[in-house]
Each structure stands twice: as structure tokens, then as C-alpha cells.
Short mmCIF file of C-alpha atoms in Angstrom, two decimals:
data_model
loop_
_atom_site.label_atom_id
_atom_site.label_comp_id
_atom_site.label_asym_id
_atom_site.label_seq_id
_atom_site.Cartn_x
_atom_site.Cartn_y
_atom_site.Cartn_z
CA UNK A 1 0.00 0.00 0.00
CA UNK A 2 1.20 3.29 -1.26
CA UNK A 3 -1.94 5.44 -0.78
CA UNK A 4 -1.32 8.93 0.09
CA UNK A 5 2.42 8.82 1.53
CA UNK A 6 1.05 5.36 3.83
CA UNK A 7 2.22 2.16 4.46
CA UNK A 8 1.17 -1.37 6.02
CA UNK A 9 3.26 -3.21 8.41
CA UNK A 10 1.62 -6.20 9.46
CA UNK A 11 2.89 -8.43 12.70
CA UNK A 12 2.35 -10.93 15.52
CA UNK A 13 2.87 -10.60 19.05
CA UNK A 14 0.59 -12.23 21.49
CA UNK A 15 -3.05 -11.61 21.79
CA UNK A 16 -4.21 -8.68 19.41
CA UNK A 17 -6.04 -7.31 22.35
CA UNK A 18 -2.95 -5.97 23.46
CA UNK A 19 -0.97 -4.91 20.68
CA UNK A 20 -4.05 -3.19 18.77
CA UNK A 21 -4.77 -0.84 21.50
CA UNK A 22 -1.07 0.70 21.85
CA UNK A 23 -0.76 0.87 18.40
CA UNK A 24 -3.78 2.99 17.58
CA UNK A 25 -2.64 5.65 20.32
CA UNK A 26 0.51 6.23 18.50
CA UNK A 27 1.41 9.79 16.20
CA UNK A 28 1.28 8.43 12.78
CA UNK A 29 -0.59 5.25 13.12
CA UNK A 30 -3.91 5.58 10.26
CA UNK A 31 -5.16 2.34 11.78
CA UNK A 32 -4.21 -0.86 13.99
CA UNK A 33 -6.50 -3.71 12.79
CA UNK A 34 -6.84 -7.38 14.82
CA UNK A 35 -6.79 -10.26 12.40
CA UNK A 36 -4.82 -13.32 11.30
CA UNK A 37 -2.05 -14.49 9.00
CA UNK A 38 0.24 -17.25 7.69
CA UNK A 39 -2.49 -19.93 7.82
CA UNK A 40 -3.75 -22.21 5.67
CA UNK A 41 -7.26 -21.52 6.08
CA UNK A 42 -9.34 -18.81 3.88
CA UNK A 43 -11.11 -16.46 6.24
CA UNK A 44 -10.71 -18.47 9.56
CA UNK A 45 -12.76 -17.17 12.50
CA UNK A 46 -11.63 -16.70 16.03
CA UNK A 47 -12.70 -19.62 16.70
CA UNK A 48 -10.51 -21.32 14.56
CA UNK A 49 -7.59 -19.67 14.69
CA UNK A 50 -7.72 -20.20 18.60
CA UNK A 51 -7.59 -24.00 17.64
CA UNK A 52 -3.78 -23.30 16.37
CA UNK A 53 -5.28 -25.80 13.71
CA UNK A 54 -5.31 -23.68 10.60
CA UNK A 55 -1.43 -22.05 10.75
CA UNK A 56 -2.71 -18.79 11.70
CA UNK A 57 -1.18 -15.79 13.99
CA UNK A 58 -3.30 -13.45 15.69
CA UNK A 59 -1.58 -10.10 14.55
CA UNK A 60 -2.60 -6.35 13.63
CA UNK A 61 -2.21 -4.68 10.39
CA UNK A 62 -0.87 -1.43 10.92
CA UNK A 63 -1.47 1.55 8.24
CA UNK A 64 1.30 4.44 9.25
CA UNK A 65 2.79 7.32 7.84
CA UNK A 66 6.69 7.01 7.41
CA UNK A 67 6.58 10.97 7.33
CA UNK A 68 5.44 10.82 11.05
CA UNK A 69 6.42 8.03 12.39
CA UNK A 70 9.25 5.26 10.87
CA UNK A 71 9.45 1.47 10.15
CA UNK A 72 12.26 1.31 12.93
CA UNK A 73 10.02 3.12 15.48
CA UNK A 74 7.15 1.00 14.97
CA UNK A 75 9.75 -2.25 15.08
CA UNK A 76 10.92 -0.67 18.67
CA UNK A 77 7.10 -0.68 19.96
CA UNK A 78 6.66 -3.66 18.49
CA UNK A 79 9.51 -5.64 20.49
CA UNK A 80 8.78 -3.48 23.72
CA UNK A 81 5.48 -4.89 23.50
CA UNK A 82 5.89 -8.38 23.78
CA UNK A 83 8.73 -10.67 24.75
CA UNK A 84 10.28 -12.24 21.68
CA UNK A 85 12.20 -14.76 23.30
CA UNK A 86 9.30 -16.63 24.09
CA UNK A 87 8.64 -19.33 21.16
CA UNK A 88 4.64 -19.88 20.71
CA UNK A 89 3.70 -17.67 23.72
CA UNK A 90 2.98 -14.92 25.86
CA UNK A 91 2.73 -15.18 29.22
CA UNK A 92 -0.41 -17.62 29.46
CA UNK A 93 -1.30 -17.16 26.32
CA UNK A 94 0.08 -20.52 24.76
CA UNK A 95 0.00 -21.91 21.12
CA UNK A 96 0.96 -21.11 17.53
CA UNK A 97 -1.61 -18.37 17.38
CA UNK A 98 0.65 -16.41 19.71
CA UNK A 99 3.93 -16.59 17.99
CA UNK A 100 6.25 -13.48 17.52
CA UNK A 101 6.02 -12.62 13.45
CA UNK A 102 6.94 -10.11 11.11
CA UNK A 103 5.23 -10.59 7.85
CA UNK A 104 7.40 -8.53 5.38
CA UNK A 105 6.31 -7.95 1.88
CA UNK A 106 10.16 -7.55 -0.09
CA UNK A 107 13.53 -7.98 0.20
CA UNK A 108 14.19 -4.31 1.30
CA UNK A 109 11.55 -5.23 4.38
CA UNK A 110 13.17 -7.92 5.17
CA UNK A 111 16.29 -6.67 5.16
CA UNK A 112 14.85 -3.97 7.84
CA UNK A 113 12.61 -6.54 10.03
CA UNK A 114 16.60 -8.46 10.49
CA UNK A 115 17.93 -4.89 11.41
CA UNK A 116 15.27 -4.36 13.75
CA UNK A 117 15.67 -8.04 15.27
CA UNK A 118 19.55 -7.44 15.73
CA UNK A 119 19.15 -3.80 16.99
CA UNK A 120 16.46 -4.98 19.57
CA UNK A 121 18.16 -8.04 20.65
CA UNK A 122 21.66 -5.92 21.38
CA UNK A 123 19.52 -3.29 23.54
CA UNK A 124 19.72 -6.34 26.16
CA UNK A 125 15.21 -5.26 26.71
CA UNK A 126 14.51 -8.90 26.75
CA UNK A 127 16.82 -11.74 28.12
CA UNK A 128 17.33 -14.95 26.03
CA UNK A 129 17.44 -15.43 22.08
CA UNK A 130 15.01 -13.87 19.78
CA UNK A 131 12.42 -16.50 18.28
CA UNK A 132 10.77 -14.14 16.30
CA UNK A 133 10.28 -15.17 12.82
CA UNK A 134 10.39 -13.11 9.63
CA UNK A 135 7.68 -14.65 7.21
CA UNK A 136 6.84 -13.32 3.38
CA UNK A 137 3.55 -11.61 3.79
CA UNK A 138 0.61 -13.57 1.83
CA UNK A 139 -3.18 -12.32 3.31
CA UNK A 140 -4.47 -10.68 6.23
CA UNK A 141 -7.77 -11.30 7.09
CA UNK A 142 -9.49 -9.03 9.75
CA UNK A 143 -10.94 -10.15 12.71
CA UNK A 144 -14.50 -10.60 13.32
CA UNK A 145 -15.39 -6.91 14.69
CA UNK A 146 -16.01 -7.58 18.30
CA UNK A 147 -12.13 -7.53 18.83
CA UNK A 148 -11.50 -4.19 16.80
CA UNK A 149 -11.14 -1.84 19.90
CA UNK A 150 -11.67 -4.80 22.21
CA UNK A 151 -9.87 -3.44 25.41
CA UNK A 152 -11.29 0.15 24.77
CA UNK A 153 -14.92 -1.62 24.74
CA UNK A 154 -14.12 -4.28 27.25
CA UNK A 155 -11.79 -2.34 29.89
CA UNK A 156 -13.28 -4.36 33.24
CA UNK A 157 -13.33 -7.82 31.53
CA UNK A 158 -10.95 -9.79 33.82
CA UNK A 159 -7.98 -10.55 30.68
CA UNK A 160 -8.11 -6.93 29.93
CA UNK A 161 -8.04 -5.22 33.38
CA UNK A 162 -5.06 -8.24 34.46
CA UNK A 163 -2.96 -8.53 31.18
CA UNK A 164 -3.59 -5.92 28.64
CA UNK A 165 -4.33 -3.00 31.01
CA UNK A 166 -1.15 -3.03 32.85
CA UNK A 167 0.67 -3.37 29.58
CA UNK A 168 -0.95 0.04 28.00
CA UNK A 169 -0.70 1.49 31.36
CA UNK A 170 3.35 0.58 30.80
CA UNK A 171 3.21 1.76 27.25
CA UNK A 172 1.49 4.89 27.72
CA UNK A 173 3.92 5.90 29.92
CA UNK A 174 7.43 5.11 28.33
CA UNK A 175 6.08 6.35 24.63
CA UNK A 176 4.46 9.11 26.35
CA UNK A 177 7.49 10.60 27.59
CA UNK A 178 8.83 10.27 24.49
CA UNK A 179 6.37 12.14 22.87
CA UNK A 180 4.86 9.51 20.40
CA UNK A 181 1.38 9.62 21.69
CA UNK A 182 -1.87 11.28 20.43
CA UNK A 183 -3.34 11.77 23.68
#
């Protein structure tokens, strides 16, 4: 996508509760959208997907402007979002579904995503070796619409107030004070 000066960036990590959310909040961000890819399945449902039965990752597909925000700043909110040493999981959440991805579209892409893997993993954020993997993009397929804005609808329910609250609370803060916020 090339529309306007915008781009798409689509990736995995974790539940998309919890990535979608932060995502949205940031200067530059269009849109954060829940969905899946790398499956086998045409349009699988959550259902599905939560199986780890068709191949799927639960990820968002981010629409950004590179004028306002870059490819290497969304790469450092994406690996201070979840831990990417953690193969098939975060936290509780366990299964394929979960992995740590970065679907990249060409070679130039992919040449960034390995930058952005390196640079992150030499920062020392997360302990261990990286298990993220670096997949050529194919289809996204959006979520069924209850989980667009889930934690902004859903604040109270009891994954969102334990897990994905404290998280945003813990984003909000450290992109805050670095000014990439809208709010």
C-alpha cells in the first residue's frame, strides 16, 4: 500500500487485544487492525484460529505514515510490546496463534525486520534469544469486529483489566514521555 504517503506493516505478538490498542494511540498510526495471517485456512474465525489448527497468527495490520512516524520506530514498539524470546507464547497465552512474526512484503523489508531483530536483541530489553520469525507476507484477514477496539470496549473484563491494562498502562507511559502519543 502506497496510498497517500502510507504504508502497512503487518505483525504478531501475542493476543491482538494488546498490541491493537497501543498501536492505535501512536502519532502516525492511520489504523491498527486485529486479524490473522500465515495460515492455511481462507477467512478463519476466532474460533478457529484459537484451535492453532489452521497455521494462523493473531496479529494487527498497521497503516502508518513514514513521514510521522518510521518502520524502525514502529519495530521498537513492536519488540517493547511483547517478549520475543518466548517461542509460541505470551505469558499464558500458549499456542501457535501467539507466535512473535513479522510478515514482510520484499527484500528491502526484510532486510529492515533483520535490522530491527539485531538492533532490539543488542539493547539487552529482553533476556534470552530472539524466536521471532520473519515470514513473506501472503493475506491478512481481519478479525470478526467484536475484537476491533476490544480493550477500549471491554476495559473491566478480567484478561483486559489483568494482562492488557497493565501493559498500556506501561506503554502509555514510556512512549508518552517520548512524545509519540496522540493523547
Amino acid at each position: 500500500m502506497k496510498k497517500n504517503n502510507l504504508e502497512q506493516i503487518t505483525f504478531g505478538g501475542g493476543c491482538f487485544w494488546c498490541v491493537e490498542n497501543c498501536f492505535n494511540l501512536l502519532k502516525g498510526v492511520e489504523s491498527a487492525i486485529s486479524g490473522y495471517s500465515g495460515g492455511h485456512k481462507e477467512n478463519p474465525t476466532y474460533q478457529e484460529v484459537c484451535t492453532g489448527e489452521t497455521g494462523h497468527a493473531e496479529v494487527v495490520q498497521i497503516t502508518y505514515n513514514p513521514d510521522i512516524i518510521s518502520y524502525e520506530q514502529l519495530m521498537d514498539v513492536f519488540f517493547f510490546l511483547h517478549d520475543p524470546t518466548q517461542l509460541n507464547r505470551q505469558g499464558n497465552d500458549i499456542g501457535t496463534q501467539y507466535r512473535s512474526v513479522i510478515y514482510y512484503k520484499d527484500e528491502t523489508e526484510k532486510a529492515k525486520a533483520e535490522l530491527a531483530i539485531k538492533t532490539s536483541q543488542e539493547t539487552g530489553r529482553w533476556q534470552g534469544t530472539y524466536v521471532t520469525e520473519l515470514t513473506q507476507f501472503d493475506r491478512f484477514w481481519p478479525a470478526e469486529q467484536y475484537h476491533q477496539g476490544y480493550y477500549t470496549e471491554n476495559p473491566t473484563q478480567p484478561y483486559c483489566s489483568t494482562v492488557v491494562g497493565p501493559k498500556i498502562q506501561k506503554f502509555k507511559k514510556h512512549f508518552g514521555e517520548l512524545g509519540m502519543l496522540n493523547i
